[in-house]
Every structure is written in C-alpha cells, then in structure tokens.
mmCIF file of C-alpha atoms in Angstrom:
data_model
loop_
_atom_site.group_PDB
_atom_site.id
_atom_site.type_symbol
_atom_site.label_atom_id
_atom_site.label_comp_id
_atom_site.label_asym_id
_atom_site.label_seq_id
_atom_site.Cartn_x
_atom_site.Cartn_y
_atom_site.Cartn_z
ATOM 1 C CA UNK A 21 0.243 -0.410 -0.211
ATOM 2 C CA UNK A 22 1.364 3.426 -0.556
ATOM 3 C CA UNK A 23 0.291 4.834 2.872
ATOM 4 C CA UNK A 24 3.020 2.306 4.084
ATOM 5 C CA UNK A 25 6.070 3.302 1.507
ATOM 6 C CA UNK A 26 7.448 6.323 3.565
ATOM 7 C CA UNK A 27 8.279 6.500 6.976
ATOM 8 C CA UNK A 28 6.074 9.820 7.546
ATOM 9 C CA UNK A 29 3.037 7.946 6.467
ATOM 10 C CA UNK A 30 3.571 5.098 8.397
ATOM 11 C CA UNK A 31 4.173 7.224 11.566
ATOM 12 C CA UNK A 32 0.869 8.898 11.656
ATOM 13 C CA UNK A 33 -1.521 7.371 14.058
ATOM 14 C CA UNK A 34 -4.576 6.953 11.968
ATOM 15 C CA UNK A 35 -6.671 3.293 12.294
ATOM 16 C CA UNK A 36 -5.906 2.184 8.626
ATOM 17 C CA UNK A 37 -2.080 2.341 9.278
ATOM 18 C CA UNK A 38 -2.096 0.165 11.481
ATOM 19 C CA UNK A 39 -2.051 -2.344 8.516
ATOM 20 C CA UNK A 40 1.389 -0.946 8.265
ATOM 21 C CA UNK A 41 2.823 -3.321 10.606
ATOM 22 C CA UNK A 42 1.282 -6.240 9.552
ATOM 23 C CA UNK A 43 4.125 -7.001 8.065
ATOM 24 C CA UNK A 44 3.698 -10.969 7.050
ATOM 25 C CA UNK A 45 2.359 -11.182 3.604
ATOM 26 C CA UNK A 46 1.495 -15.232 2.670
ATOM 27 C CA UNK A 47 -0.193 -17.669 4.938
ATOM 28 C CA UNK A 48 2.598 -19.908 5.139
ATOM 29 C CA UNK A 49 4.597 -17.153 7.512
ATOM 30 C CA UNK A 50 1.161 -16.627 9.771
ATOM 31 C CA UNK A 51 0.887 -20.291 10.186
ATOM 32 C CA UNK A 52 4.605 -20.636 11.319
ATOM 33 C CA UNK A 53 4.308 -17.713 13.741
ATOM 34 C CA UNK A 54 1.681 -19.124 15.252
ATOM 35 C CA UNK A 55 2.809 -22.366 15.385
ATOM 36 C CA UNK A 56 6.090 -20.960 17.308
ATOM 37 C CA UNK A 57 3.770 -18.950 19.528
ATOM 38 C CA UNK A 58 1.522 -21.254 20.500
ATOM 39 C CA UNK A 59 4.028 -24.125 20.932
ATOM 40 C CA UNK A 60 6.808 -22.022 22.978
ATOM 41 C CA UNK A 61 3.570 -20.477 24.859
ATOM 42 C CA UNK A 62 2.444 -23.510 26.159
ATOM 43 C CA UNK A 63 5.477 -25.078 26.929
ATOM 44 C CA UNK A 64 6.206 -21.854 28.702
ATOM 45 C CA UNK A 65 3.397 -21.350 30.912
ATOM 46 C CA UNK A 66 3.390 -25.359 31.862
ATOM 47 C CA UNK A 67 7.289 -25.573 32.662
ATOM 48 C CA UNK A 68 7.158 -21.686 34.675
ATOM 49 C CA UNK A 69 4.143 -22.960 36.705
ATOM 50 C CA UNK A 70 5.712 -26.039 37.860
ATOM 51 C CA UNK A 71 8.912 -24.201 38.655
ATOM 52 C CA UNK A 72 6.314 -21.898 40.910
ATOM 53 C CA UNK A 73 4.589 -25.205 42.425
ATOM 54 C CA UNK A 74 8.435 -27.045 42.830
ATOM 55 C CA UNK A 75 8.813 -23.481 44.968
ATOM 56 C CA UNK A 76 6.098 -22.982 47.015
ATOM 57 C CA UNK A 77 5.374 -26.601 47.687
ATOM 58 C CA UNK A 78 9.001 -26.872 49.592
ATOM 59 C CA UNK A 79 9.153 -25.026 53.157
ATOM 60 C CA UNK A 80 13.281 -24.753 52.286
ATOM 61 C CA UNK A 81 13.015 -23.299 49.035
ATOM 62 C CA UNK A 82 10.036 -20.886 49.523
ATOM 63 C CA UNK A 83 11.890 -19.096 52.320
ATOM 64 C CA UNK A 84 15.216 -18.484 50.658
ATOM 65 C CA UNK A 85 15.460 -14.843 48.771
ATOM 66 C CA UNK A 86 17.314 -16.616 45.478
ATOM 67 C CA UNK A 87 14.414 -18.961 45.049
ATOM 68 C CA UNK A 88 11.940 -15.726 45.432
ATOM 69 C CA UNK A 89 13.582 -14.225 42.747
ATOM 70 C CA UNK A 90 13.683 -17.106 40.541
ATOM 71 C CA UNK A 91 9.826 -17.272 41.454
ATOM 72 C CA UNK A 92 9.234 -13.887 39.916
ATOM 73 C CA UNK A 93 11.401 -14.542 37.106
ATOM 74 C CA UNK A 94 8.858 -17.354 36.513
ATOM 75 C CA UNK A 95 5.697 -15.215 37.087
ATOM 76 C CA UNK A 96 7.104 -12.995 34.794
ATOM 77 C CA UNK A 97 7.437 -15.500 32.325
ATOM 78 C CA UNK A 98 4.006 -17.047 32.657
ATOM 79 C CA UNK A 99 2.746 -13.558 32.017
ATOM 80 C CA UNK A 100 5.026 -12.383 29.396
ATOM 81 C CA UNK A 101 3.728 -15.644 27.620
ATOM 82 C CA UNK A 102 0.219 -15.041 27.449
ATOM 83 C CA UNK A 103 -0.032 -11.766 26.973
ATOM 84 C CA UNK A 104 2.802 -11.572 24.232
ATOM 85 C CA UNK A 105 1.344 -14.767 22.169
ATOM 86 C CA UNK A 106 -2.565 -13.725 22.152
ATOM 87 C CA UNK A 107 -1.680 -9.720 21.384
ATOM 88 C CA UNK A 108 1.336 -11.111 18.625
ATOM 89 C CA UNK A 109 -0.914 -13.779 17.237
ATOM 90 C CA UNK A 110 -3.926 -11.410 17.265
ATOM 91 C CA UNK A 111 -2.269 -8.935 15.651
ATOM 92 C CA UNK A 112 -0.213 -10.693 12.927
ATOM 93 C CA UNK A 113 -2.016 -13.835 12.252
ATOM 94 C CA UNK A 114 -5.984 -13.031 12.649
ATOM 95 C CA UNK A 115 -4.473 -9.450 11.694
ATOM 96 C CA UNK A 116 -7.432 -7.757 13.804
ATOM 97 C CA UNK A 117 -7.202 -3.846 13.961
ATOM 98 C CA UNK A 118 -10.664 -3.678 15.824
ATOM 99 C CA UNK A 119 -9.531 -1.560 19.125
ATOM 100 C CA UNK A 120 -8.265 1.528 19.703
ATOM 101 C CA UNK A 121 -4.728 3.196 20.413
ATOM 102 C CA UNK A 122 -5.609 2.478 23.936
ATOM 103 C CA UNK A 123 -6.231 -1.078 24.006
ATOM 104 C CA UNK A 124 -3.131 -1.180 21.710
ATOM 105 C CA UNK A 125 -1.106 0.582 23.860
ATOM 106 C CA UNK A 126 -2.136 -1.185 27.017
ATOM 107 C CA UNK A 127 -1.552 -4.902 25.275
ATOM 108 C CA UNK A 128 2.187 -3.447 24.544
ATOM 109 C CA UNK A 129 2.718 -2.369 28.372
ATOM 110 C CA UNK A 130 1.449 -5.248 29.622
ATOM 111 C CA UNK A 131 4.359 -7.446 27.227
ATOM 112 C CA UNK A 132 6.981 -4.766 28.497
ATOM 113 C CA UNK A 133 6.139 -4.745 32.032
ATOM 114 C CA UNK A 134 6.897 -8.852 31.815
ATOM 115 C CA UNK A 135 9.750 -8.791 29.852
ATOM 116 C CA UNK A 136 11.081 -5.845 32.243
ATOM 117 C CA UNK A 137 10.466 -7.615 35.056
ATOM 118 C CA UNK A 138 11.763 -10.928 33.511
ATOM 119 C CA UNK A 139 14.975 -9.313 33.100
ATOM 120 C CA UNK A 140 14.535 -7.291 36.390
ATOM 121 C CA UNK A 141 14.783 -10.717 38.232
ATOM 122 C CA UNK A 142 17.640 -11.593 36.994
ATOM 123 C CA UNK A 143 19.407 -9.076 38.083
ATOM 124 C CA UNK A 144 17.870 -9.151 41.605
ATOM 125 C CA UNK A 145 19.023 -12.922 41.327
ATOM 126 C CA UNK A 146 22.261 -11.585 39.729
ATOM 127 C CA UNK A 147 23.097 -9.418 42.782
ATOM 128 C CA UNK A 148 21.413 -11.763 45.768
ATOM 129 C CA UNK A 149 24.522 -14.146 43.833
ATOM 130 C CA UNK A 150 26.883 -11.025 44.106
ATOM 131 C CA UNK A 151 26.915 -10.544 47.680
ATOM 132 C CA UNK A 152 26.463 -13.719 48.583
ATOM 133 C CA UNK A 153 29.958 -14.271 46.824
ATOM 134 C CA UNK A 154 31.611 -11.587 48.485
ATOM 135 C CA UNK A 155 30.215 -10.665 51.320
ATOM 136 C CA UNK A 156 29.833 -14.690 52.487
ATOM 137 C CA UNK A 157 29.552 -13.973 56.669
ATOM 138 C CA UNK A 158 27.147 -10.529 55.995
ATOM 139 C CA UNK A 159 24.400 -12.312 53.786
ATOM 140 C CA UNK A 160 22.021 -13.495 56.102
ATOM 141 C CA UNK A 161 21.900 -10.372 57.967
ATOM 142 C CA UNK A 162 21.776 -8.389 54.476
ATOM 143 C CA UNK A 163 19.561 -10.482 52.207
ATOM 144 C CA UNK A 164 16.568 -11.381 54.538
ATOM 145 C CA UNK A 165 12.886 -12.567 53.513
ATOM 146 C CA UNK A 166 11.495 -9.401 54.264
ATOM 147 C CA UNK A 167 13.984 -7.192 51.962
ATOM 148 C CA UNK A 168 13.601 -9.479 49.258
ATOM 149 C CA UNK A 169 9.797 -9.227 49.259
ATOM 150 C CA UNK A 170 10.708 -5.298 49.325
ATOM 151 C CA UNK A 171 12.784 -5.474 46.509
ATOM 152 C CA UNK A 172 10.526 -7.665 44.191
ATOM 153 C CA UNK A 173 7.445 -5.156 44.900
ATOM 154 C CA UNK A 174 9.684 -2.001 43.647
ATOM 155 C CA UNK A 175 10.737 -4.256 40.568
ATOM 156 C CA UNK A 176 7.010 -4.718 39.845
ATOM 157 C CA UNK A 177 6.010 -1.587 40.344
ATOM 158 C CA UNK A 178 9.021 0.234 38.755
ATOM 159 C CA UNK A 179 8.601 -1.842 35.552
ATOM 160 C CA UNK A 180 4.628 -1.436 35.569
ATOM 161 C CA UNK A 181 5.471 2.547 35.595
ATOM 162 C CA UNK A 182 8.242 2.772 32.596
ATOM 163 C CA UNK A 183 5.832 0.380 30.781
ATOM 164 C CA UNK A 184 2.593 2.762 31.243
ATOM 165 C CA UNK A 185 4.136 6.012 29.931
ATOM 166 C CA UNK A 186 3.289 5.300 26.085
ATOM 167 C CA UNK A 187 -0.411 4.873 27.766
ATOM 168 C CA UNK A 188 -0.283 8.209 29.715
ATOM 169 C CA UNK A 189 1.241 10.151 27.090
ATOM 170 C CA UNK A 190 4.606 9.709 26.251
ATOM 171 C CA UNK A 191 3.377 8.198 22.568
ATOM 172 C CA UNK A 192 3.835 9.716 19.018
ATOM 173 C CA UNK A 193 0.119 10.850 18.593
ATOM 174 C CA UNK A 194 -0.198 12.698 21.812
ATOM 175 C CA UNK A 195 3.525 13.966 21.470
ATOM 176 C CA UNK A 196 2.933 14.727 17.045
ATOM 177 C CA UNK A 197 6.606 13.337 16.824
ATOM 178 C CA UNK A 198 8.113 10.290 15.030
ATOM 179 C CA UNK A 199 6.836 7.055 15.544
ATOM 180 C CA UNK A 200 8.915 4.017 15.420
ATOM 181 C CA UNK A 201 8.753 1.408 12.437
ATOM 182 C CA UNK A 202 8.581 -1.417 14.333
ATOM 183 C CA UNK A 203 5.497 -0.939 16.813
ATOM 184 C CA UNK A 204 2.412 1.211 16.036
ATOM 185 C CA UNK A 205 1.971 4.514 18.516
ATOM 186 C CA UNK A 206 5.217 4.113 19.783
ATOM 187 C CA UNK A 207 7.350 6.793 19.900
ATOM 188 C CA UNK A 208 10.899 6.434 19.062
ATOM 189 C CA UNK A 209 12.174 8.276 21.804
ATOM 190 C CA UNK A 210 10.659 6.666 24.172
ATOM 191 C CA UNK A 211 12.052 3.122 22.544
ATOM 192 C CA UNK A 212 15.459 4.759 22.823
ATOM 193 C CA UNK A 213 14.740 5.330 26.187
ATOM 194 C CA UNK A 214 13.346 1.545 26.910
ATOM 195 C CA UNK A 215 16.645 0.421 25.117
ATOM 196 C CA UNK A 216 19.209 1.891 27.082
ATOM 197 C CA UNK A 217 17.295 0.863 30.096
ATOM 198 C CA UNK A 218 17.744 -2.813 28.897
ATOM 199 C CA UNK A 219 21.350 -2.587 28.322
ATOM 200 C CA UNK A 220 22.071 -1.245 31.512
ATOM 201 C CA UNK A 221 20.060 -4.049 33.265
ATOM 202 C CA UNK A 222 21.900 -6.214 30.739
ATOM 203 C CA UNK A 223 25.385 -4.300 31.688
ATOM 204 C CA UNK A 224 24.765 -4.894 35.404
ATOM 205 C CA UNK A 225 23.532 -8.309 35.628
ATOM 206 C CA UNK A 226 27.410 -9.473 32.937
ATOM 207 C CA UNK A 227 29.300 -8.019 35.860
ATOM 208 C CA UNK A 228 27.837 -9.233 38.838
ATOM 209 C CA UNK A 229 27.991 -12.547 37.341
ATOM 210 C CA UNK A 230 31.193 -12.518 36.117
ATOM 211 C CA UNK A 231 32.592 -11.196 39.606
ATOM 212 C CA UNK A 232 30.875 -14.247 41.121
ATOM 213 C CA UNK A 233 32.645 -16.218 38.474
ATOM 214 C CA UNK A 234 36.279 -14.704 39.668
ATOM 215 C CA UNK A 235 35.783 -15.031 42.907
ATOM 216 C CA UNK A 236 34.495 -18.607 42.420
ATOM 217 C CA UNK A 237 37.927 -19.583 40.629
ATOM 218 C CA UNK A 238 39.424 -17.809 42.733
ATOM 219 C CA UNK A 239 38.010 -20.155 45.760
ATOM 220 C CA UNK A 240 38.460 -23.320 43.611
ATOM 221 C CA UNK A 241 42.332 -22.151 43.616
ATOM 222 C CA UNK A 242 42.601 -22.047 46.824
ATOM 223 C CA UNK A 243 40.988 -24.929 47.769
ATOM 224 C CA UNK A 244 43.429 -27.296 45.253
ATOM 225 C CA UNK A 245 46.540 -25.289 46.569
ATOM 226 C CA UNK A 246 46.185 -25.714 50.090
ATOM 227 C CA UNK A 247 44.252 -28.773 49.626
ATOM 228 C CA UNK A 248 41.564 -27.717 51.610
ATOM 229 C CA UNK A 249 39.263 -30.271 53.390
ATOM 230 C CA UNK A 250 35.851 -29.931 52.144
ATOM 231 C CA UNK A 251 33.565 -28.887 55.107
ATOM 232 C CA UNK A 252 30.327 -27.485 55.959
ATOM 233 C CA UNK A 253 31.482 -23.804 54.969
ATOM 234 C CA UNK A 254 32.918 -25.112 51.575
ATOM 235 C CA UNK A 255 29.619 -26.700 50.520
ATOM 236 C CA UNK A 256 27.976 -24.088 51.044
ATOM 237 C CA UNK A 257 29.960 -22.007 48.784
ATOM 238 C CA UNK A 258 30.411 -24.655 46.438
ATOM 239 C CA UNK A 259 26.575 -24.471 46.219
ATOM 240 C CA UNK A 260 26.083 -20.738 45.742
ATOM 241 C CA UNK A 261 29.048 -21.492 42.996
ATOM 242 C CA UNK A 262 26.506 -23.999 41.375
ATOM 243 C CA UNK A 263 23.634 -21.928 41.127
ATOM 244 C CA UNK A 264 25.648 -18.938 40.110
ATOM 245 C CA UNK A 265 26.304 -20.886 37.017
ATOM 246 C CA UNK A 266 23.512 -22.107 36.253
ATOM 247 C CA UNK A 267 22.260 -18.370 36.580
ATOM 248 C CA UNK A 268 25.154 -17.693 33.959
ATOM 249 C CA UNK A 269 23.594 -20.240 32.014
ATOM 250 C CA UNK A 270 20.475 -18.382 32.013
ATOM 251 C CA UNK A 271 21.950 -14.842 30.957
ATOM 252 C CA UNK A 272 23.247 -16.332 28.213
ATOM 253 C CA UNK A 273 20.238 -17.843 26.850
ATOM 254 C CA UNK A 274 18.707 -14.197 27.866
ATOM 255 C CA UNK A 275 21.386 -12.845 25.796
ATOM 256 C CA UNK A 276 21.370 -15.186 22.598
ATOM 257 C CA UNK A 277 17.750 -14.549 22.238
ATOM 258 C CA UNK A 278 17.453 -11.171 22.869
ATOM 259 C CA UNK A 279 19.960 -9.836 21.114
ATOM 260 C CA UNK A 280 18.465 -10.084 17.467
ATOM 261 C CA UNK A 281 15.471 -7.986 18.856
ATOM 262 C CA UNK A 282 17.426 -5.666 20.719
ATOM 263 C CA UNK A 283 19.623 -4.926 17.503
ATOM 264 C CA UNK A 284 16.840 -4.952 15.212
ATOM 265 C CA UNK A 285 15.373 -1.929 17.155
ATOM 266 C CA UNK A 286 18.470 -0.148 17.728
ATOM 267 C CA UNK A 287 18.465 0.182 13.859
ATOM 268 C CA UNK A 288 15.457 1.061 13.662
ATOM 269 C CA UNK A 289 15.972 3.665 15.304
ATOM 270 C CA UNK A 290 18.702 5.265 12.999
ATOM 271 C CA UNK A 291 18.098 4.193 9.650
ATOM 272 C CA UNK A 292 14.948 3.080 7.805
ATOM 273 C CA UNK A 293 14.019 -0.622 7.332
ATOM 274 C CA UNK A 294 12.393 -2.459 4.820
ATOM 275 C CA UNK A 295 9.989 -4.828 4.825
ATOM 276 C CA UNK A 296 12.237 -8.135 4.999
ATOM 277 C CA UNK A 297 13.951 -6.680 8.088
ATOM 278 C CA UNK A 298 10.457 -5.854 9.993
ATOM 279 C CA UNK A 299 9.807 -9.602 9.104
ATOM 280 C CA UNK A 300 12.413 -10.575 10.181
ATOM 281 C CA UNK A 301 11.838 -8.886 13.375
ATOM 282 C CA UNK A 302 8.599 -10.367 13.758
ATOM 283 C CA UNK A 303 10.210 -14.032 13.435
ATOM 284 C CA UNK A 304 12.836 -12.791 15.976
ATOM 285 C CA UNK A 305 10.495 -12.064 18.532
ATOM 286 C CA UNK A 306 9.573 -15.421 19.251
ATOM 287 C CA UNK A 307 12.864 -16.104 20.633
ATOM 288 C CA UNK A 308 11.496 -13.833 23.543
ATOM 289 C CA UNK A 309 9.253 -16.896 24.081
ATOM 290 C CA UNK A 310 11.659 -19.680 23.752
ATOM 291 C CA UNK A 311 14.335 -17.756 26.682
ATOM 292 C CA UNK A 312 11.338 -18.045 28.769
ATOM 293 C CA UNK A 313 10.707 -21.496 27.927
ATOM 294 C CA UNK A 314 14.080 -22.541 28.393
ATOM 295 C CA UNK A 315 15.095 -20.905 31.724
ATOM 296 C CA UNK A 316 13.017 -23.636 33.644
ATOM 297 C CA UNK A 317 14.820 -26.693 31.618
ATOM 298 C CA UNK A 318 17.903 -24.965 33.257
ATOM 299 C CA UNK A 319 16.395 -25.202 36.688
ATOM 300 C CA UNK A 320 15.417 -28.460 36.734
ATOM 301 C CA UNK A 321 18.745 -29.569 35.676
ATOM 302 C CA UNK A 322 21.147 -27.161 37.558
ATOM 303 C CA UNK A 323 19.277 -26.734 40.921
ATOM 304 C CA UNK A 324 19.742 -29.572 43.476
ATOM 305 C CA UNK A 325 16.793 -29.165 45.313
ATOM 306 C CA UNK A 326 14.054 -28.412 42.569
ATOM 307 C CA UNK A 327 15.338 -31.356 40.500
ATOM 308 C CA UNK A 328 14.915 -33.572 43.950
ATOM 309 C CA UNK A 329 11.391 -31.775 44.647
ATOM 310 C CA UNK A 330 10.466 -32.691 40.810
ATOM 311 C CA UNK A 331 11.706 -35.888 41.106
ATOM 312 C CA UNK A 332 9.281 -36.247 44.980
ATOM 313 C CA UNK A 333 6.321 -35.127 42.787
ATOM 314 C CA UNK A 334 6.711 -37.415 40.057
ATOM 315 C CA UNK A 335 7.149 -40.354 41.856
ATOM 316 C CA UNK A 336 4.157 -39.358 43.901
ATOM 317 C CA UNK A 337 2.520 -38.789 40.863
ATOM 318 C CA UNK A 338 3.633 -42.842 39.768
ATOM 319 C CA UNK A 339 1.853 -44.012 43.088
ATOM 320 C CA UNK A 340 -1.202 -42.359 42.458
ATOM 321 C CA UNK A 341 -1.464 -43.577 39.333
ATOM 322 C CA UNK A 342 -0.336 -47.359 39.832
ATOM 323 C CA UNK A 343 -2.999 -47.041 42.737
ATOM 324 C CA UNK A 344 -5.619 -45.896 40.613
ATOM 325 C CA UNK A 345 -4.688 -48.792 38.288
ATOM 326 C CA UNK A 346 -4.733 -51.384 40.727
ATOM 327 C CA UNK A 347 -7.873 -50.140 42.541
ATOM 328 C CA UNK A 348 -10.506 -51.129 39.658
ATOM 329 C CA UNK A 349 -8.933 -54.562 39.858
ATOM 330 C CA UNK A 350 -9.103 -55.206 43.331
ATOM 331 C CA UNK A 351 -12.906 -54.157 43.274
ATOM 332 C CA UNK A 352 -13.255 -56.610 40.170
ATOM 333 C CA UNK A 353 -11.983 -59.438 42.077
ATOM 334 C CA UNK A 354 -14.136 -58.620 45.016
ATOM 335 C CA UNK A 355 -17.225 -58.398 42.891
ATOM 336 C CA UNK A 356 -16.183 -61.960 41.157
ATOM 337 C CA UNK A 357 -15.859 -63.299 44.710
ATOM 338 C CA UNK A 358 -18.999 -62.416 46.168
ATOM 339 C CA UNK A 359 -20.923 -63.638 42.942
ATOM 340 C CA UNK A 360 -19.315 -67.016 43.086
ATOM 341 C CA UNK A 361 -20.320 -67.171 46.959
#
C-alpha cells in the first residue's frame, strides 16, 4: 500500500496505518508464527507453573531469597507468554485492528512489563549471588526474606510504571513526534530510552556474574593449592557457585535470544527498515518466548533442590497412578468373589 511506503506516512496515528505493521504477507508465514507462539507459549506456561509449584510447595525453597527471585522470574515469564502470544497472534496472524490506540498500548505495556520484570528478576538474582560470594559472612543479615519481598515489590511497580508511560501520554500521537517503524503509536524517543534501560540492566547483570565467577575461580584455586578439606562452609560455597553458574547459563540464553530483537530495535532508530527486516523482527520476537521456555529447563537440570522436588512430585504421581490402576482390579476381584459365593 502507498501509505506504508514512507516512514512519514507510516508514522501517522490513523487507524488505517495499523495495517502497515502487519508484515506477514503469506499464509505460510502466519502459520509458522502461530505454530511457534503456540508451542513456545504452551511449554513456557507449563514449565514455569511447575517451577512455581516446586518452589512454594517446599518450605526449604520458598523461604530463601534466591528462590523468591527465581519465582518472580517464572511469574514474569508466564505473564509474558500469555499476553505476548494472545496479542501477537491476534495482530499478526488474524490481522485484528478493531481496537483503539489505548487498547493496543495497554497490551504493549503488559508485554513490556512482563519482559522487563523478567530481566529485572535476573538482576536481583545476580545481586543476590554477588552478595553471597563477596560478603558470605554478612549475607543472611543483608539479604533477608523481608528485604527480598520489598525489592520484588519495587521491581514490579517500577517496571509497570515505565511500561505504562506510552499509555499515559508518551506516544507519538499525543506528542506529534516520530513514531517507531516497529511498533504502532510508540515514540522513537521512548523506544530509545527503553533500549538504554535494558542495556544498563544487562551490563549490571554481566558485571555481577563476572565477579561471582571470578571469586568462584579464586576459591577453587585456593582449595586445590592448599588441599583444603571440604567442610560445611565450603559445601555451602560450592552450592552458591553452582547456582551462580546455572544463572549464567540463563543469562547466556537471554542474551542470545534477545540480541537479534535489540539489534533491530536500535537499527530502526537510526535507519529505515525494509519490509524484509520487519518480517525478520516479527520472527525474532518469538525468540523471547524461547528464552522464557528454556529457563525452567535449566533450573530443573542444574538446581539440586528443584530437581529433587521434581523427582518427589513424579514419584508421588506414579504412586497415585499405580494405586488408581490397582483399585479397579481389586474392586473387580471383590465383585467376582461375591458372585461366586
């Protein structure tokens, strides 16, 4: 369409320009997006719900700040999956435009809040590991359960506030400014600010984990050099190091999944995007769901407490299933004996 050929026209805030952002032109592309969103979204919701159940069903894990932060990450991934899949498929696959600017910005704010909270939860987990490694003797005094809940409350309120700014007026329609080429009604300056915030969060997480791994390497080298006998304190230190390595794997997956999206966002601010790149962006967006889906798998494989809880849940399920299978046989045997009598 002619209205989509120039950035100036695509930046207008009329309802008809919503179609300019529907970049999937073939049925095969729409089916592929719907399949990816459905698969990743369903697995993400199931896996993260299982993680929340494992954490809060065990008194040993639900009281630890580390697992409170992980539960916040799982909750954010669940919300992101639900809101992202529903709004993304509805827009790109079914091409629904029968909603107002406010409704679209509300949906976008929900996705933004969830993914920002997911990344911020990783930052809190990184800081938690940083304190446990750098100041182990003061860790229990500094990182209490009450402070963890306060930090999570501040995190979610801050993410929701930042995500709601376009809905509250920081959009290109209200300001009559340049709109983004990737998101309808979104101001380019807001998108730039959000990208800067994400980059700062990533930088802080990388710094914290780098320090954790460096201290862990020093600890292991000291133990090997002096042939230190592993005691209770060293065992706790090894558990912290293992959890830190697990979360580094989570961070690596996060960076790999989010890098294509962030690169295209940054590129869209400084240059005009072709239709091909906008289609690439649509498919790369599904990698965010992949990241949310992979995180619980890493927990189950790396966390001894969660993996043992998972084995316990599976064993209970098998016992219940076996009991339900044996119950009809016993009832049938009892009935046949009565008949014979």
